[in-house]
Short mmCIF file of C-alpha atoms in Angstrom, two decimals:
data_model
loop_
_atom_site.label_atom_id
_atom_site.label_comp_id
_atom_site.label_asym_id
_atom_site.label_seq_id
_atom_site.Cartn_x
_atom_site.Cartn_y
_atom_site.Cartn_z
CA UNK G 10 3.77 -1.05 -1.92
CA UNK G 11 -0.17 -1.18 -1.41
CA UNK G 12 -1.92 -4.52 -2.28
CA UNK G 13 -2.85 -2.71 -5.92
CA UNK G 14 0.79 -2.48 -6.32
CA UNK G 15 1.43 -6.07 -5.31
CA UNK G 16 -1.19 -7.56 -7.47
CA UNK G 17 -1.08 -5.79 -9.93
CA UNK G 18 3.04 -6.95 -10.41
CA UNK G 19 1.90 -10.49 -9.89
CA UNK G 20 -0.79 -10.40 -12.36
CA UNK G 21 0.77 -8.51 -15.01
CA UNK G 22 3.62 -11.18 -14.36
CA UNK G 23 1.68 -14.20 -15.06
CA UNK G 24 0.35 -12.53 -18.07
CA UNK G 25 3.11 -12.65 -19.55
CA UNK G 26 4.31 -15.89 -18.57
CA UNK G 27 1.07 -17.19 -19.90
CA UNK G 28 1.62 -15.34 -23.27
CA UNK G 29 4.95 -17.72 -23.30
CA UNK G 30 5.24 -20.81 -25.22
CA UNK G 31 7.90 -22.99 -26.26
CA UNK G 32 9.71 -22.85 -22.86
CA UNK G 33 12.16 -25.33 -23.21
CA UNK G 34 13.85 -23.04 -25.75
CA UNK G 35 13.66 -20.28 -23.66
CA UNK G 36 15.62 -22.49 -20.83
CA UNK G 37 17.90 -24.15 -23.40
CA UNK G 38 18.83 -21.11 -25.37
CA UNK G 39 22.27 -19.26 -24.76
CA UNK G 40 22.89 -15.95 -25.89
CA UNK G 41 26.32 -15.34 -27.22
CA UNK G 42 26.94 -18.86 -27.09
CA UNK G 43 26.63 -21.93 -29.77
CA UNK G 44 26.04 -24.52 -27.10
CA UNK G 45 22.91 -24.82 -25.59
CA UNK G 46 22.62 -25.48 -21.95
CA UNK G 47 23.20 -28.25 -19.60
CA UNK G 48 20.65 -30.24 -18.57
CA UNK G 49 21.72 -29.57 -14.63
CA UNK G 50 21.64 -25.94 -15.46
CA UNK G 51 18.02 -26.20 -16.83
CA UNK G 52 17.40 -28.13 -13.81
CA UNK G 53 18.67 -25.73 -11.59
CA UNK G 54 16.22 -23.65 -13.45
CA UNK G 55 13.29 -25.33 -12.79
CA UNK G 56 13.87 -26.10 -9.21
CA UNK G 57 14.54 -22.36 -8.75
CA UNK G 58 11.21 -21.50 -10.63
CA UNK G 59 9.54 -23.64 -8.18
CA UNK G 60 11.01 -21.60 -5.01
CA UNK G 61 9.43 -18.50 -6.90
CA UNK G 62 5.82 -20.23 -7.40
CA UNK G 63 6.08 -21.73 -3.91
CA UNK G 64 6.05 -17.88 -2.56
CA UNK G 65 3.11 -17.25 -4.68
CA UNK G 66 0.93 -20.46 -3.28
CA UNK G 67 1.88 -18.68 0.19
CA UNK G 68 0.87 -14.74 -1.03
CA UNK G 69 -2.40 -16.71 -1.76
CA UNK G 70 -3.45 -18.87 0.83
CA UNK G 71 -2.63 -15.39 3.06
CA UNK G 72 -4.84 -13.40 0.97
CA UNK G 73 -7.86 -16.18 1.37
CA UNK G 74 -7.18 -16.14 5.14
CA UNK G 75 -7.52 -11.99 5.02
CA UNK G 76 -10.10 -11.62 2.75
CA UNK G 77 -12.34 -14.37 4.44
CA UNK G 78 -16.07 -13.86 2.77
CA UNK G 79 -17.42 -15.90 5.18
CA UNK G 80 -16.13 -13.58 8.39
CA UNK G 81 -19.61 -11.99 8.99
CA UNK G 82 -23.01 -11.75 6.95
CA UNK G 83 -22.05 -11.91 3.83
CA UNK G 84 -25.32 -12.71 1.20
CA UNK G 85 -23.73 -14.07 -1.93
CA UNK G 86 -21.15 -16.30 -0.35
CA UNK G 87 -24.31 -17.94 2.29
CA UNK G 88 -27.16 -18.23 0.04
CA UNK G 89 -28.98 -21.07 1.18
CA UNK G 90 -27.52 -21.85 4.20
CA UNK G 91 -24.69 -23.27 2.69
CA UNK G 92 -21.89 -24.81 5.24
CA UNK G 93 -18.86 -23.51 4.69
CA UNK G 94 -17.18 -26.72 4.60
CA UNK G 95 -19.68 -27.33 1.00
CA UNK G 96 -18.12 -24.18 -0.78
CA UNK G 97 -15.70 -23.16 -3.33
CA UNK G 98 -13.94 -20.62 -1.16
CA UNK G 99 -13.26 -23.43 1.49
CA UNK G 100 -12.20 -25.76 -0.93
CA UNK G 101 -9.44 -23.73 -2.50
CA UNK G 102 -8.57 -22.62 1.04
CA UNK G 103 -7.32 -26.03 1.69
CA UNK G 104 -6.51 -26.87 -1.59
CA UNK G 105 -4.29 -24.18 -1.23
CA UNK G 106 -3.15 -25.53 2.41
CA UNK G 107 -2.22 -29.26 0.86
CA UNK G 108 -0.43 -27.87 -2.43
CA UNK G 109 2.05 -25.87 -0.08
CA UNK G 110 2.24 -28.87 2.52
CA UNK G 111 3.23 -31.51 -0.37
CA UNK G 112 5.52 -29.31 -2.37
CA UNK G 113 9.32 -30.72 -1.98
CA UNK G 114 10.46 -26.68 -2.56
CA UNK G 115 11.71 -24.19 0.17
CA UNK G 116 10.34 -20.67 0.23
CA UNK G 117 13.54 -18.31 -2.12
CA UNK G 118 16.23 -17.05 -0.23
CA UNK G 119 16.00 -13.14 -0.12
CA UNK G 120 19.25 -12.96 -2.90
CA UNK G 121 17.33 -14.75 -5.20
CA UNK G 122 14.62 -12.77 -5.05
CA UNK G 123 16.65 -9.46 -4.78
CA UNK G 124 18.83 -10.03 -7.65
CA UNK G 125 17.98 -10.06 -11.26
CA UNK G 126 18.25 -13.29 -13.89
CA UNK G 127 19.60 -13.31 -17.05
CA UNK G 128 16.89 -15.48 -18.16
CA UNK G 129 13.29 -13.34 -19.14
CA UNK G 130 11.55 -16.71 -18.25
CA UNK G 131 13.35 -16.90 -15.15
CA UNK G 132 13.09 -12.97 -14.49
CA UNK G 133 9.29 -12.83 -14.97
CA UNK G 134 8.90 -15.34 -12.05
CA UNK G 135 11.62 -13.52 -9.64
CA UNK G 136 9.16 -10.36 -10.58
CA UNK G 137 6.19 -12.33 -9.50
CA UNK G 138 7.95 -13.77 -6.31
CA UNK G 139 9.24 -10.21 -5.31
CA UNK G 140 5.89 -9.02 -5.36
CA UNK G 141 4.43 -11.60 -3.51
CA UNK G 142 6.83 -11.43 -0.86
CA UNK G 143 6.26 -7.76 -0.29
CA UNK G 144 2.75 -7.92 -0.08
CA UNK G 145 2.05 -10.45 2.31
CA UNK G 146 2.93 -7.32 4.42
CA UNK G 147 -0.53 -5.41 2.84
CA UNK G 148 -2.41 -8.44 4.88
CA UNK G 149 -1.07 -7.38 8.47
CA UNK G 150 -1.57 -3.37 7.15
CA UNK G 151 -4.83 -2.20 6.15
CA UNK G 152 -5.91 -5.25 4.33
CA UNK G 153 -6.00 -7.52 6.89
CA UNK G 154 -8.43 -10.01 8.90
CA UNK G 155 -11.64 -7.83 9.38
CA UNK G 156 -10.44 -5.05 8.15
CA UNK G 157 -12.04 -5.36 4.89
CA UNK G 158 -15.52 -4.97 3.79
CA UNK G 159 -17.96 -7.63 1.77
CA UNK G 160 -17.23 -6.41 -1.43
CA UNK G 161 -13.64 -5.42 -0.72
CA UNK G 162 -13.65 -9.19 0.05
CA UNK G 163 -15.38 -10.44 -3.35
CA UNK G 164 -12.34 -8.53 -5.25
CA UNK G 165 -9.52 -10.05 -3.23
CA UNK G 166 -10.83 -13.23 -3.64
CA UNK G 167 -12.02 -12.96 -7.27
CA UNK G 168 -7.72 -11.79 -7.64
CA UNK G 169 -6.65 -14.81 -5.48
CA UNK G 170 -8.79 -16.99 -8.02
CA UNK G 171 -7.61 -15.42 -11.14
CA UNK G 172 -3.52 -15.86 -9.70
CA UNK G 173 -4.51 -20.01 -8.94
CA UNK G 174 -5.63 -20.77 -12.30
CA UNK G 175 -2.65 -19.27 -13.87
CA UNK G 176 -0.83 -21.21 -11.54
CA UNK G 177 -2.78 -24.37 -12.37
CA UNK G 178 -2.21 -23.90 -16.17
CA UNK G 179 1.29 -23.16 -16.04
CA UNK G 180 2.01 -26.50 -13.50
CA UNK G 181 0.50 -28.26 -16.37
CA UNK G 182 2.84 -26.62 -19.47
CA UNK G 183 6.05 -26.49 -17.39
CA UNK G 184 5.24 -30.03 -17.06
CA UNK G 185 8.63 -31.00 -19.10
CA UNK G 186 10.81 -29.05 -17.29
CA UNK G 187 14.03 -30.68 -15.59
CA UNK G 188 13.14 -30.47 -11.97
CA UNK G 189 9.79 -29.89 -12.25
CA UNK G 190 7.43 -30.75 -9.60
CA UNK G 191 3.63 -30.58 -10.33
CA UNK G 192 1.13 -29.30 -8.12
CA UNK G 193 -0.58 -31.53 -5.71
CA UNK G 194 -3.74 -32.36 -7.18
CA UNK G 195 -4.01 -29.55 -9.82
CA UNK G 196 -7.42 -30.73 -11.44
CA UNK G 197 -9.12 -30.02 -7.91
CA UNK G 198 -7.20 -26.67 -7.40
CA UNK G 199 -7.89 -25.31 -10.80
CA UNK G 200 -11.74 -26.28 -10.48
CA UNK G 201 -12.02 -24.53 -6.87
CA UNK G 202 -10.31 -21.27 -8.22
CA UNK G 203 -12.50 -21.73 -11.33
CA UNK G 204 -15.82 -22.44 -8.93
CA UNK G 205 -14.72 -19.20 -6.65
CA UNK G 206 -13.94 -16.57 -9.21
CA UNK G 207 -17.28 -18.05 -10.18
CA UNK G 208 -19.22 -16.74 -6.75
CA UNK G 209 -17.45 -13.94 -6.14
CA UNK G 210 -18.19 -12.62 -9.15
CA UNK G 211 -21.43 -12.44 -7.79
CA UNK G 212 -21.52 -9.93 -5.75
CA UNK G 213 -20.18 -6.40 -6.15
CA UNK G 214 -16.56 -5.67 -6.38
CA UNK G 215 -14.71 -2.83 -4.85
CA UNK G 216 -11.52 -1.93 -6.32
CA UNK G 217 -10.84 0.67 -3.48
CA UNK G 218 -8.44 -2.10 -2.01
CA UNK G 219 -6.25 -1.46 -4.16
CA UNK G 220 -5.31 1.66 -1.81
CA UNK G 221 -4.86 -0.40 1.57
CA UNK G 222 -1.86 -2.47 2.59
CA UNK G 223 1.39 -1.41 3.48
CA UNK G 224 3.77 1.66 3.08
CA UNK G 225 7.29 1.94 3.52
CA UNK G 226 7.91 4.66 6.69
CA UNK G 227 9.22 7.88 5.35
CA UNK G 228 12.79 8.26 6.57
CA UNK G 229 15.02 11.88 6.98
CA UNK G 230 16.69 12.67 3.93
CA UNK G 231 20.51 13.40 4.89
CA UNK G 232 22.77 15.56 3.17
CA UNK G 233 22.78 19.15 1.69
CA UNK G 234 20.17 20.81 0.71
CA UNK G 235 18.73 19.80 -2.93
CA UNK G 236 18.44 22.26 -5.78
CA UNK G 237 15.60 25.05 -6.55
CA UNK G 238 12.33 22.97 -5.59
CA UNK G 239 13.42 19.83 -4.34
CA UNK G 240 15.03 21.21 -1.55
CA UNK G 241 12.17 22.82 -0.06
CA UNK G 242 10.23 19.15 -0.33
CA UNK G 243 12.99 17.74 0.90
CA UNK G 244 12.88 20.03 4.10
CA UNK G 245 8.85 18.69 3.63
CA UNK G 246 9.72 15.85 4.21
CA UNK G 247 12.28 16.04 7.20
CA UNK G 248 9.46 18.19 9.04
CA UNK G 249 7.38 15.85 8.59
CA UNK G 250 9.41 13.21 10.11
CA UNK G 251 10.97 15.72 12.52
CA UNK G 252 7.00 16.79 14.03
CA UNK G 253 6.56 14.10 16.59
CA UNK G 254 3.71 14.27 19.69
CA UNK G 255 6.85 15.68 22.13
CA UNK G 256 6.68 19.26 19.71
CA UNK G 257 6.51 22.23 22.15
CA UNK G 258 3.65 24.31 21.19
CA UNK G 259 6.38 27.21 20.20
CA UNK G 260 7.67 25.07 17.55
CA UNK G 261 4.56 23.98 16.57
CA UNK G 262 3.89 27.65 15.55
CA UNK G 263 7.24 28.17 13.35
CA UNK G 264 6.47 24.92 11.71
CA UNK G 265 2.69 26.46 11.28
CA UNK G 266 4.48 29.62 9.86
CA UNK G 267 6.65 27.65 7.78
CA UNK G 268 3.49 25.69 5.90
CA UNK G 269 1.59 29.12 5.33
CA UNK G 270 5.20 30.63 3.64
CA UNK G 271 5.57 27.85 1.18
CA UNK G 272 1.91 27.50 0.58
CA UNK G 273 1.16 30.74 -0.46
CA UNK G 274 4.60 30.37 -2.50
CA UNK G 275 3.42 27.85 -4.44
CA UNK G 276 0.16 29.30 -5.16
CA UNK G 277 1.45 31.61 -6.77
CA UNK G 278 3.79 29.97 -8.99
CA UNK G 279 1.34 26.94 -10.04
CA UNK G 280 -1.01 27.46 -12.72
CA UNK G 281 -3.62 24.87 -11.88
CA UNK G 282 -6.24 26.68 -10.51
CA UNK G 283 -7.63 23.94 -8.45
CA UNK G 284 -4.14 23.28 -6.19
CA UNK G 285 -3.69 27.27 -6.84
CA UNK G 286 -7.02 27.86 -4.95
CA UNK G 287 -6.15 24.86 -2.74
CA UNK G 288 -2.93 26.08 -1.24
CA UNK G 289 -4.10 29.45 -0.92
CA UNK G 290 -6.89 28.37 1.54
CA UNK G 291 -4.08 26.26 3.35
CA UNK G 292 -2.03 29.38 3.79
CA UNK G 293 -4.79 31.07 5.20
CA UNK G 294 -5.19 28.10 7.27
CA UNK G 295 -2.10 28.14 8.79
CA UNK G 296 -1.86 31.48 9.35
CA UNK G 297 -5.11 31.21 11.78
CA UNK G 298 -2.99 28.28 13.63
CA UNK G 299 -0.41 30.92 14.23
CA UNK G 300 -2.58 33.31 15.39
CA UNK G 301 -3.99 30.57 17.74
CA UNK G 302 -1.23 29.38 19.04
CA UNK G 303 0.18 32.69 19.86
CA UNK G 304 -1.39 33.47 23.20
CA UNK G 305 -0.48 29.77 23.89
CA UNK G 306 2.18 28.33 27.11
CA UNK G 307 5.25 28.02 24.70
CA UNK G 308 6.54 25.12 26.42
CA UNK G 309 10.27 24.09 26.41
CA UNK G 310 12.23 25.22 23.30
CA UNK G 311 14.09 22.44 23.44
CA UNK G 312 11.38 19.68 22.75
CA UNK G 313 10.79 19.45 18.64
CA UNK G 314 14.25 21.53 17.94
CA UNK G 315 14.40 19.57 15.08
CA UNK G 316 11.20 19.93 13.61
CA UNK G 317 11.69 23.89 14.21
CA UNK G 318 15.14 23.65 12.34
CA UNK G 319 13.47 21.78 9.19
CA UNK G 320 10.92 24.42 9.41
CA UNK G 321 13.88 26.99 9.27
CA UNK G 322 14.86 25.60 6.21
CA UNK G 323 11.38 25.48 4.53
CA UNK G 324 11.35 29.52 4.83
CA UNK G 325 14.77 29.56 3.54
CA UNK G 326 14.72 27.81 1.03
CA UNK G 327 11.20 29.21 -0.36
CA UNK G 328 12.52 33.09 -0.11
CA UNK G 329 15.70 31.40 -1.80
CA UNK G 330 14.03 29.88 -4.63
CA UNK G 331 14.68 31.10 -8.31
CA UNK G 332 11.88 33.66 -9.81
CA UNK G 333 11.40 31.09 -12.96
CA UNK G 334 11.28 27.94 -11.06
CA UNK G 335 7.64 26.44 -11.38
CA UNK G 336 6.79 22.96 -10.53
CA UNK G 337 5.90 20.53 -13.12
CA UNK G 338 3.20 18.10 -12.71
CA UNK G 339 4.94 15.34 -10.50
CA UNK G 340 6.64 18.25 -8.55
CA UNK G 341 2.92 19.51 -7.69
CA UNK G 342 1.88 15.77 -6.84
CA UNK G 343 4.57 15.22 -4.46
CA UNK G 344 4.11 18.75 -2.93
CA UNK G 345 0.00 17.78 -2.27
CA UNK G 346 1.22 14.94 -1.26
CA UNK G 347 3.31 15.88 1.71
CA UNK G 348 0.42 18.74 2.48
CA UNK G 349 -1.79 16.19 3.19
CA UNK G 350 0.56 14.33 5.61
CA UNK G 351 1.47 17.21 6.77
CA UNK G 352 -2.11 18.46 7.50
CA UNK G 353 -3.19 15.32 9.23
CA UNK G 354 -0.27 15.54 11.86
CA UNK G 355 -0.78 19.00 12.27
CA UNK G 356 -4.31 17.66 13.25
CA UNK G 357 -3.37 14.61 15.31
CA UNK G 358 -0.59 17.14 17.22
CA UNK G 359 -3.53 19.89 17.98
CA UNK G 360 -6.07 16.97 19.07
CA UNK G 361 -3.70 14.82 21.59
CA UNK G 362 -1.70 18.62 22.86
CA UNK G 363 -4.90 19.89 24.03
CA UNK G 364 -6.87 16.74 25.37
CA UNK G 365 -3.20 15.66 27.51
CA UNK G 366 -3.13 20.09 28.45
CA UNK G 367 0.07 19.94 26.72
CA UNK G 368 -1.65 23.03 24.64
CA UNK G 369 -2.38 25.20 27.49
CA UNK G 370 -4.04 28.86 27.26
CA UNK G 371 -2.78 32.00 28.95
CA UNK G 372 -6.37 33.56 30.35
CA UNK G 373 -6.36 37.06 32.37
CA UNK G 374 -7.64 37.05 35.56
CA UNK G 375 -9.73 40.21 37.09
CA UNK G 376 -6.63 41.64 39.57
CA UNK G 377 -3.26 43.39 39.06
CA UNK G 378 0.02 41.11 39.53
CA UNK G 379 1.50 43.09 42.38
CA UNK G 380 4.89 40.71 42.27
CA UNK G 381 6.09 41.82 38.82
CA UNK G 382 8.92 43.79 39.04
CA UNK G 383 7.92 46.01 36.18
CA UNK G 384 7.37 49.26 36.90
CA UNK G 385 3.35 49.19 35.54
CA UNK G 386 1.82 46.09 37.16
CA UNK G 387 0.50 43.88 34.39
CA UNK G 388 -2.51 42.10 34.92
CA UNK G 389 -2.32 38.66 36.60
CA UNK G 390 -2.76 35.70 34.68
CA UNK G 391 -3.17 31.82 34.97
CA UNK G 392 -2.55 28.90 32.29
CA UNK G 393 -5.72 26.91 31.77
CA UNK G 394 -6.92 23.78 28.98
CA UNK G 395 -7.91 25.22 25.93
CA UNK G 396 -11.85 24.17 26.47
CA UNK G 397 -12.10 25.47 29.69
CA UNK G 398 -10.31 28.46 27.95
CA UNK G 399 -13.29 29.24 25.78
CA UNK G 400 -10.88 28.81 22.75
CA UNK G 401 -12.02 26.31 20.49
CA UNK G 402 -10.22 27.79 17.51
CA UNK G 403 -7.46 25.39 17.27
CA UNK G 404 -10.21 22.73 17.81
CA UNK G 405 -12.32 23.87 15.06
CA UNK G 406 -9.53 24.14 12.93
CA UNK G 407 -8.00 20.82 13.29
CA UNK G 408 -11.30 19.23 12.92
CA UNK G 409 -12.79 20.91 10.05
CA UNK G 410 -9.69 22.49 8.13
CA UNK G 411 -6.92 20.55 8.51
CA UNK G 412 -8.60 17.14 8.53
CA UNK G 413 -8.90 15.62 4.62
CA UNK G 414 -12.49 15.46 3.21
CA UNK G 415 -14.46 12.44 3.99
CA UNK G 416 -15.69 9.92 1.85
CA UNK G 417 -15.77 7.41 -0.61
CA UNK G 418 -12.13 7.37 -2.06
CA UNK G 419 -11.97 6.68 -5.62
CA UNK G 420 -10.54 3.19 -6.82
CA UNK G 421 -6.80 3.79 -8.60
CA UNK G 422 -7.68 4.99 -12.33
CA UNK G 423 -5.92 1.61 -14.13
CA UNK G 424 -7.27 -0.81 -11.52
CA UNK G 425 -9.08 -2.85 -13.24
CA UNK G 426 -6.46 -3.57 -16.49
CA UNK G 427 -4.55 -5.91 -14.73
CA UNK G 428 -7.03 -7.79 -13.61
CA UNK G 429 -9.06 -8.02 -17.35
CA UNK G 430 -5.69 -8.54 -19.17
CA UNK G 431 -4.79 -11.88 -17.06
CA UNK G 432 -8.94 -12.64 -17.25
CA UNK G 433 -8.44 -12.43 -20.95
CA UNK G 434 -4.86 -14.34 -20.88
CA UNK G 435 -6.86 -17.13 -18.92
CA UNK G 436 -9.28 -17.55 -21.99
CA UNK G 437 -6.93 -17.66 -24.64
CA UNK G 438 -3.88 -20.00 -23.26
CA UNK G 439 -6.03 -21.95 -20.89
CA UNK G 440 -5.03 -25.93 -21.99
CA UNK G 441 -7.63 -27.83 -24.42
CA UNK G 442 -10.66 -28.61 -23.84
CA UNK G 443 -9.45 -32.55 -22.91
CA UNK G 444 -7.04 -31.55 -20.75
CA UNK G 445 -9.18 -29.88 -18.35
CA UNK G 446 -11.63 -32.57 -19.40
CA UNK G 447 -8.88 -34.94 -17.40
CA UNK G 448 -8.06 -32.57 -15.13
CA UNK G 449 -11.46 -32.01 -13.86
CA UNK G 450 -12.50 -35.88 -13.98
CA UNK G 451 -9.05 -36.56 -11.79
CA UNK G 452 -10.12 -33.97 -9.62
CA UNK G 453 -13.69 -35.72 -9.13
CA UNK G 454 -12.11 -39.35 -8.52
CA UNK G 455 -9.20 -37.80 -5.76
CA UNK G 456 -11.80 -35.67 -3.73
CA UNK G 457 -15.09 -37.53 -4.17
CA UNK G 458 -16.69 -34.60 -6.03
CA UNK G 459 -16.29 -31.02 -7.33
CA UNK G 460 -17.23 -27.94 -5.18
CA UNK G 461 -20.73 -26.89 -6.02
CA UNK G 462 -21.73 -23.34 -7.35
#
């Protein structure tokens, strides 16, 4: 799950919750039943609800910490020279800090956020939790500390500012809740998150972060072989968890021969032109590898037996296939998408074989090999490093057809509805205008002042 994934789960989440009024009913209520419920069992409810938002307040104060706008130059968040103690950002940091140090409620236990409620008010938040738990792993993957750019940054925190003030304004309706413990000083929260979505608005926003985070391993796929198409993707798949940097170069040429059988199989049975054309060029592609690697040391058989087994069973299976079976559109996606993997260790494998002379290249030297024991004396040879070879085919190859095109990657098509559909859910259900009037004003007399803009 990628921090798009993440968020966007939490924020569609809180949209809803926000869209909910009259919440007492919703906890009273018992389908089925004519008595309503306890209050302990409402209470229960409302303690557990505050487990779930206490794993939120954390998913937040980690994303402030990763998306840092002040780690670097950064022009619209140190205009003027600004310490950072005087900003928004800084003061929702540790607002953020204090309303997770004074809250009385434990992080959830993974069951309750694993199994489902029969309440929707309850399952909404269990949604939002889940989420939040899982991505706090997109801050140590790709999303990180310094891994992010300035207006990478702005969007993160502009997100993290958004998810606060629904948090703010649902402290204040769940208010009457059994069990319900408000936030430590709200007012001041809600006006930092307010203040920051404020400034980072500012500058640009990149919703390309939506792609970073983290991603689940692949793992082999046991059992027999699937039907038709998905067994040859699921031999894809096992290759490419099978291909591994210990791959003798021999078996690095069957698997080569096994990507240029089901490419060109494809290609043919696909009628998008643009993969057609796509996977015809990768057939060729591989078919070059094989070439290259064919005057290559084949090293011991042994090492990558799996990965030549796998590739076995991605011939097989393609000269098995039925002549009617053609992918449909999510069968072509997942096919590109294991080319791609595919491609890119094929790359990394090429790279690190010939810089460690695991990849080594038969050359002929100028003299007959008088200790054969064939009967016409071949000519001697000697193994030498690809370079010093004068091969730079597999080189070439690896860096220029294998590798995946460079450059800007496109944000995820839907990435910003999330985001405007909780904006918009902020407007319309945010509390009167004297309530935040009070909220605001408490906020000034607890802290001294508001964060300037």
């Amino acid at each position: 799950m990628t921090y798009g994934e993440s968020g966007g789960t939490i924020r569609a989440g809180l949209t809803t919750l926000l869209h909910q009024h009259r919440l007492q009913r919703r906890l009273s209520n018992n389908p089925g039943l004519s008595t309503s419920r306890t209050l302990e069992q409402r209470k229960a409810y409302g303690t557990q609800i505050r487990r779930y938002r206490q794993g939120v307040l954390v998913w937040c104060r980690q994303a402030t910490v990763a998306a840092d706008p002040y780690l670097g130059a950064n022009e619209f968040f140190d205009h003027h020279n600004r310490r950072k103690a005087d900003g928004p950002y800084d003061h929702l940091r540790k607002g953020l800090e204090r309303a997770i140090d004074a809250s009385t409620a434990p992080l959830p236990p993974l069951e309750e956020l694993s199994r489902p409620h029969e309440i929707e008010l309850v399952e909404s938040w269990r949604q939002i939790a889940a989420a939040a738990a899982i991505g706090e792993h997109d801050f140590h993957a790709g999303a990180g500390h310094g891994m992010l750019n300035a207006a990478q940054c702005h969007t993160v925190v502009k997100d993290v500012a958004a998810v606060v003030q629904a948090l703010v304004i649902l402290d204040h309706r769940y208010a009457p809740t059994p069990g319900w413990e408000k936030l430590h000083n709200a007012g001041q929260l809600g006006w930092s998150a307010l203040a920051t979505g404020l400034e980072a608005s500012i500058g640009p926003l990149d919703y390309t972060v939506d792609h970073r985070g983290w991603r689940p391993p692949l793992r082999f796929i046991r059992g027999p072989a699937r039907p038709g198409l998905l067994g040859v993707l699921q031999a894809e798949q096992n290759l490419l968890v099978r291909l591994t940097s210990s791959t003798a170069p021999i078996n690095l040429r069957l698997a080569a021969s096994s990507q240029m059988v089901i490419s060109a199989a494809l290609a043919a049975r696909t009628t998008n032109s643009d993969l057609q054309h796509h996977w015809q060029t990768r057939a060729e592609t591989y078919k070059l590898i094989g070439n290259a690697l064919r005057d290559v040391h084949p090293g011991h058989a042994q090492h990558g037996a799996q990965a030549a087994q796998e590739a076995n069973n991605v011939i097989a299976r393609t000269a098995t296939l039925p002549a009617d079976a053609t992918p449909d559109d999510n069968m072509l996606a997942a096919f590109d998408k294991r080319f791609t993997a595919l491609d890119a260790r094929f790359a990394d494998l090429i790279e690190s074989g010939v810089r460690s002379n695991v990849i080594l290249r038969r050359t002929k030297l100028p003299r007959i090999d008088t200790d054969s024991p064939a009967l016409v004396k071949p000519v001697r040879g000697r193994l030498a490093p690809v370079q010093k070879a004068g091969d730079s085919d597999l080189l070439t190859i690896a860096g220029t057809r294998l590798r995946p095109r460079l450059g800007s990657p496109a944000p995820p098509p839907r990435a910003a509805d999330s985001r405007a559909s909780l904006y918009a859910a902020l407007v319309t259900e945010a509390p009167s205008a004297n309530v935040w009037r009070r909220l605001i004003s408490d906020a000034g007399s607890t802290e001294g002042r508001r964060p300037s803009l």
